[in-house]
Amino acid sequence: MPAHPLRTRATVALTALVLTLTGCSTGAAPAAGTAGAPRSGGTLTWAVETEPITLNPHQYAQAKARLLVWNTFESLLTYDQQGRLVPWLAIEWQATPDGLAYTFTLRDKVTFSDGTPFDAAAVKANFDKLREPGYAPTVAAVQLRNLKAVQVLDPRRVRLVLTAPDVLILDFLASPQGAQVSPRSLREAKNLKAGGVDLAGTGPFVLDRYVPGQELHYKRNPAYDWAPPTAGHTGPAHLDGITYRFLKESAVRVGALTSGQVQLIEGVPATDQPAVTANPSLRLSRQLNSGSAYSYYFNTSHAPFDDLRVRQAFREAVDVDAVLRAVYRDTATRAWSVVSPSSPLYDKRLEGGYGGDTARANTLLEQAGWTGRDADGYRTRAGRRLTVRLVQAAPYVRDRRDVLAQAVQAAVKQSAGIDLKISLVDQGTAQQAFDTNQYEVFDNSRADTDAGAALNLLLHSKGGINRTRADDPRTDQLLAAGQATADPGRRAAIYADLQQRVVVEQALLLPLYAPADQIAARTTVGGVRFELTAGVPAGAYDLWIGN
């Protein structure tokens, strides 16, 4: 990787945040195989597991969409392989000693693909839009809740003024939701929230075709010349263009790869990996995601999970290791906490502390009054079956999570007589169930580079996806302290206390596994890599086709 002339200036608070994130790295890029030296030209086809709900980065909510977002849009900051914040569209930044303001100096001579200049006014326009009522309410209420004002100092300098110290706002500025959209697009796009071909970014590719249910096509942005220091080269992308085909079934994706219809795929479960690893023309790479683990969150606002004993019993009724072996053939990394084990905030003390104790599960349910059994073997109380509903939104289902749900369903029935009802539905139906409180189990994982960002959304009483519906002042206090604290040791201790609170004391969730992404590619494709720190597939900027 060539040396980069840019250097970052920051205060002690910023340096401490950087140190907190060190260690998040998911490893070096995979080897280039037989691709040879990078070369320009040609097109590739990449089969992906999930079609994005939206192509507007501000509305981003699917980890599987990150590789698409970064083709067209870019953020002020990014992360290097050591988990340190480094420049992207901002070349340097400074924090005030009290942590209540950040001043960013922006790159010069950057333009959006629609010809609009990227400058401080454009940055302010993006923040103004993000805070506009009804546009991105979760972002405004959670990630930007401490943002007081955005000040344009001159065309190349912008200042963020905060109401309270907030180290997570820098992580937001390195996230897809903090990516910059052309102000013209913000004003004129026909369907801004959905995004698409009429949203312009500063990235190395331009989306020029979207066929819903089938594919996306990106063409190279010939004017691109402002890659971050983490990139493998400078100047325009190597490829002339890239097509992403939506192929939900993993066997279909692998078949398309082995037959040569596509050159890359992502999402290769254990059941299909032998077809890749046995083929000398293919290579398989895997990385753990950062952020939060894939977990089942319990809705505590009504029966039966308003009872701590029932939440604990559900967890004890599942032998997670056995379930993961059955579904993922020893390729899954077990989770013990809401935080992914790849995060420096992970509390290792949780390992082995609960789960898989059938006798305890049944004792807890007896104590909670679920003493009867119906003709099908399910527990009952006052004539009602012990039923809990898991509602899965189809666009978010990845990694055979539907199959995993069936395995958990069988485990809790056999071990404790719990009736887990599974509904795999469209996004609208799922959202209606969540809004009307018609569920007991919510499944989720997030690939945020800083786990604190995920926890604010999932666990804060006002979090955008707090579907445990828990309202615990102590949890809120710990989240606020973690967001305001830059010292890495203090920050780790705060989040360790938080994990003990929600996992051990309150049993708000059943952690299942640490999500990972897999990329299978032909060995003639070079530049295949994962996004540093996040561990998800990177965009297409560094890809090339070998001779």
PDB file of N, CA and C in Angstrom, residues 49-51 53 62 64 248 253 294 391-405 422-425 427 443 513:
ATOM      1  N   GLU A  49     -26.297 -12.315  -1.118  1.00  0.00           N
ATOM      2  CA  GLU A  49     -27.359 -13.055  -0.449  1.00  0.00           C
ATOM      3  C   GLU A  49     -28.628 -12.235  -0.272  1.00  0.00           C
ATOM      4  N   THR A  50     -28.483 -10.936  -0.062  1.00  0.00           N
ATOM      5  CA  THR A  50     -29.609 -10.112   0.366  1.00  0.00           C
ATOM      6  C   THR A  50     -29.764  -8.885  -0.523  1.00  0.00           C
ATOM      7  N   GLU A  51     -30.969  -8.627  -0.971  1.00  0.00           N
ATOM      8  CA  GLU A  51     -31.251  -7.389  -1.694  1.00  0.00           C
ATOM      9  C   GLU A  51     -31.438  -6.266  -0.687  1.00  0.00           C
ATOM     10  N   ILE A  53     -32.790  -3.136   1.337  1.00  0.00           N
ATOM     11  CA  ILE A  53     -34.093  -2.497   1.518  1.00  0.00           C
ATOM     12  C   ILE A  53     -34.066  -1.098   0.932  1.00  0.00           C
ATOM     13  N   GLN A  62     -28.813  -2.716   7.049  1.00  0.00           N
ATOM     14  CA  GLN A  62     -28.431  -4.101   6.788  1.00  0.00           C
ATOM     15  C   GLN A  62     -26.916  -4.202   6.641  1.00  0.00           C
ATOM     16  N   LYS A  64     -25.351  -6.492   5.351  1.00  0.00           N
ATOM     17  CA  LYS A  64     -25.073  -7.041   4.022  1.00  0.00           C
ATOM     18  C   LYS A  64     -25.071  -5.970   2.931  1.00  0.00           C
ATOM     19  N   LYS A 248     -30.630 -15.474  -3.332  1.00  0.00           N
ATOM     20  CA  LYS A 248     -30.866 -15.714  -1.909  1.00  0.00           C
ATOM     21  C   LYS A 248     -30.358 -17.072  -1.445  1.00  0.00           C
ATOM     22  N   ARG A 253     -26.037 -19.682  -5.299  1.00  0.00           N
ATOM     23  CA  ARG A 253     -24.861 -18.806  -5.442  1.00  0.00           C
ATOM     24  C   ARG A 253     -23.602 -19.625  -5.727  1.00  0.00           C
ATOM     25  N   TYR A 294     -25.144 -12.077  17.146  1.00  0.00           N
ATOM     26  CA  TYR A 294     -26.504 -12.448  16.773  1.00  0.00           C
ATOM     27  C   TYR A 294     -27.170 -13.066  17.995  1.00  0.00           C
ATOM     28  N   VAL A 391     -40.593 -13.185  15.332  1.00  0.00           N
ATOM     29  CA  VAL A 391     -40.945 -12.597  14.037  1.00  0.00           C
ATOM     30  C   VAL A 391     -39.646 -12.225  13.323  1.00  0.00           C
ATOM     31  N   GLN A 392     -39.390 -12.852  12.175  1.00  0.00           N
ATOM     32  CA  GLN A 392     -38.180 -12.593  11.401  1.00  0.00           C
ATOM     33  C   GLN A 392     -38.542 -11.852  10.119  1.00  0.00           C
ATOM     34  N   ALA A 393     -37.883 -10.714   9.893  1.00  0.00           N
ATOM     35  CA  ALA A 393     -38.083  -9.952   8.665  1.00  0.00           C
ATOM     36  C   ALA A 393     -37.189 -10.532   7.577  1.00  0.00           C
ATOM     37  N   ALA A 394     -37.792 -10.984   6.480  1.00  0.00           N
ATOM     38  CA  ALA A 394     -37.059 -11.708   5.437  1.00  0.00           C
ATOM     39  C   ALA A 394     -35.819 -10.966   4.920  1.00  0.00           C
ATOM     40  N   PRO A 395     -35.862  -9.625   4.718  1.00  0.00           N
ATOM     41  CA  PRO A 395     -34.670  -8.960   4.184  1.00  0.00           C
ATOM     42  C   PRO A 395     -33.447  -9.025   5.098  1.00  0.00           C
ATOM     43  N   TYR A 396     -33.665  -9.344   6.372  1.00  0.00           N
ATOM     44  CA  TYR A 396     -32.555  -9.398   7.325  1.00  0.00           C
ATOM     45  C   TYR A 396     -32.086 -10.824   7.600  1.00  0.00           C
ATOM     46  N   VAL A 397     -32.747 -11.811   7.026  1.00  0.00           N
ATOM     47  CA  VAL A 397     -32.378 -13.192   7.285  1.00  0.00           C
ATOM     48  C   VAL A 397     -31.151 -13.549   6.444  1.00  0.00           C
ATOM     49  N   ARG A 398     -30.086 -13.949   7.125  1.00  0.00           N
ATOM     50  CA  ARG A 398     -28.841 -14.357   6.493  1.00  0.00           C
ATOM     51  C   ARG A 398     -28.296 -15.544   7.284  1.00  0.00           C
ATOM     52  N   ASP A 399     -27.243 -16.155   6.789  1.00  0.00           N
ATOM     53  CA  ASP A 399     -26.520 -17.200   7.524  1.00  0.00           C
ATOM     54  C   ASP A 399     -27.424 -18.346   7.981  1.00  0.00           C
ATOM     55  N   ARG A 400     -28.433 -18.685   7.215  1.00  0.00           N
ATOM     56  CA  ARG A 400     -29.332 -19.787   7.572  1.00  0.00           C
ATOM     57  C   ARG A 400     -30.013 -19.549   8.924  1.00  0.00           C
ATOM     58  N   ARG A 401     -30.311 -18.290   9.215  1.00  0.00           N
ATOM     59  CA  ARG A 401     -30.949 -17.987  10.501  1.00  0.00           C
ATOM     60  C   ARG A 401     -32.357 -18.542  10.594  1.00  0.00           C
ATOM     61  N   ASP A 402     -32.986 -18.787   9.465  1.00  0.00           N
ATOM     62  CA  ASP A 402     -34.289 -19.441   9.496  1.00  0.00           C
ATOM     63  C   ASP A 402     -34.145 -20.895   9.932  1.00  0.00           C
ATOM     64  N   VAL A 403     -33.089 -21.549   9.473  1.00  0.00           N
ATOM     65  CA  VAL A 403     -32.829 -22.933   9.884  1.00  0.00           C
ATOM     66  C   VAL A 403     -32.426 -22.972  11.359  1.00  0.00           C
ATOM     67  N   LEU A 404     -31.615 -22.012  11.782  1.00  0.00           N
ATOM     68  CA  LEU A 404     -31.230 -21.917  13.188  1.00  0.00           C
ATOM     69  C   LEU A 404     -32.454 -21.763  14.076  1.00  0.00           C
ATOM     70  N   ALA A 405     -33.411 -20.952  13.656  1.00  0.00           N
ATOM     71  CA  ALA A 405     -34.633 -20.757  14.447  1.00  0.00           C
ATOM     72  C   ALA A 405     -35.383 -22.077  14.633  1.00  0.00           C
ATOM     73  N   ILE A 422     -42.533 -19.424  14.935  1.00  0.00           N
ATOM     74  CA  ILE A 422     -41.641 -18.686  14.045  1.00  0.00           C
ATOM     75  C   ILE A 422     -42.440 -18.143  12.867  1.00  0.00           C
ATOM     76  N   SER A 423     -42.320 -16.845  12.617  1.00  0.00           N
ATOM     77  CA  SER A 423     -42.956 -16.228  11.456  1.00  0.00           C
ATOM     78  C   SER A 423     -41.888 -15.537  10.627  1.00  0.00           C
ATOM     79  N   LEU A 424     -41.696 -15.991   9.394  1.00  0.00           N
ATOM     80  CA  LEU A 424     -40.781 -15.349   8.451  1.00  0.00           C
ATOM     81  C   LEU A 424     -41.630 -14.526   7.496  1.00  0.00           C
ATOM     82  N   VAL A 425     -41.556 -13.200   7.626  1.00  0.00           N
ATOM     83  CA  VAL A 425     -42.494 -12.317   6.942  1.00  0.00           C
ATOM     84  C   VAL A 425     -41.752 -11.190   6.237  1.00  0.00           C
ATOM     85  N   GLN A 427     -40.833  -7.175   5.368  1.00  0.00           N
ATOM     86  CA  GLN A 427     -40.423  -6.130   6.289  1.00  0.00           C
ATOM     87  C   GLN A 427     -41.611  -5.350   6.854  1.00  0.00           C
ATOM     88  N   ASP A 443     -34.828 -11.031  16.868  1.00  0.00           N
ATOM     89  CA  ASP A 443     -33.457 -11.450  16.568  1.00  0.00           C
ATOM     90  C   ASP A 443     -32.715 -10.330  15.854  1.00  0.00           C
ATOM     91  N   TYR A 513     -24.480 -16.563  18.222  1.00  0.00           N
ATOM     92  CA  TYR A 513     -23.179 -16.704  17.560  1.00  0.00           C
ATOM     93  C   TYR A 513     -22.656 -15.350  17.117  1.00  0.00           C
TER      94      TYR A 513
END
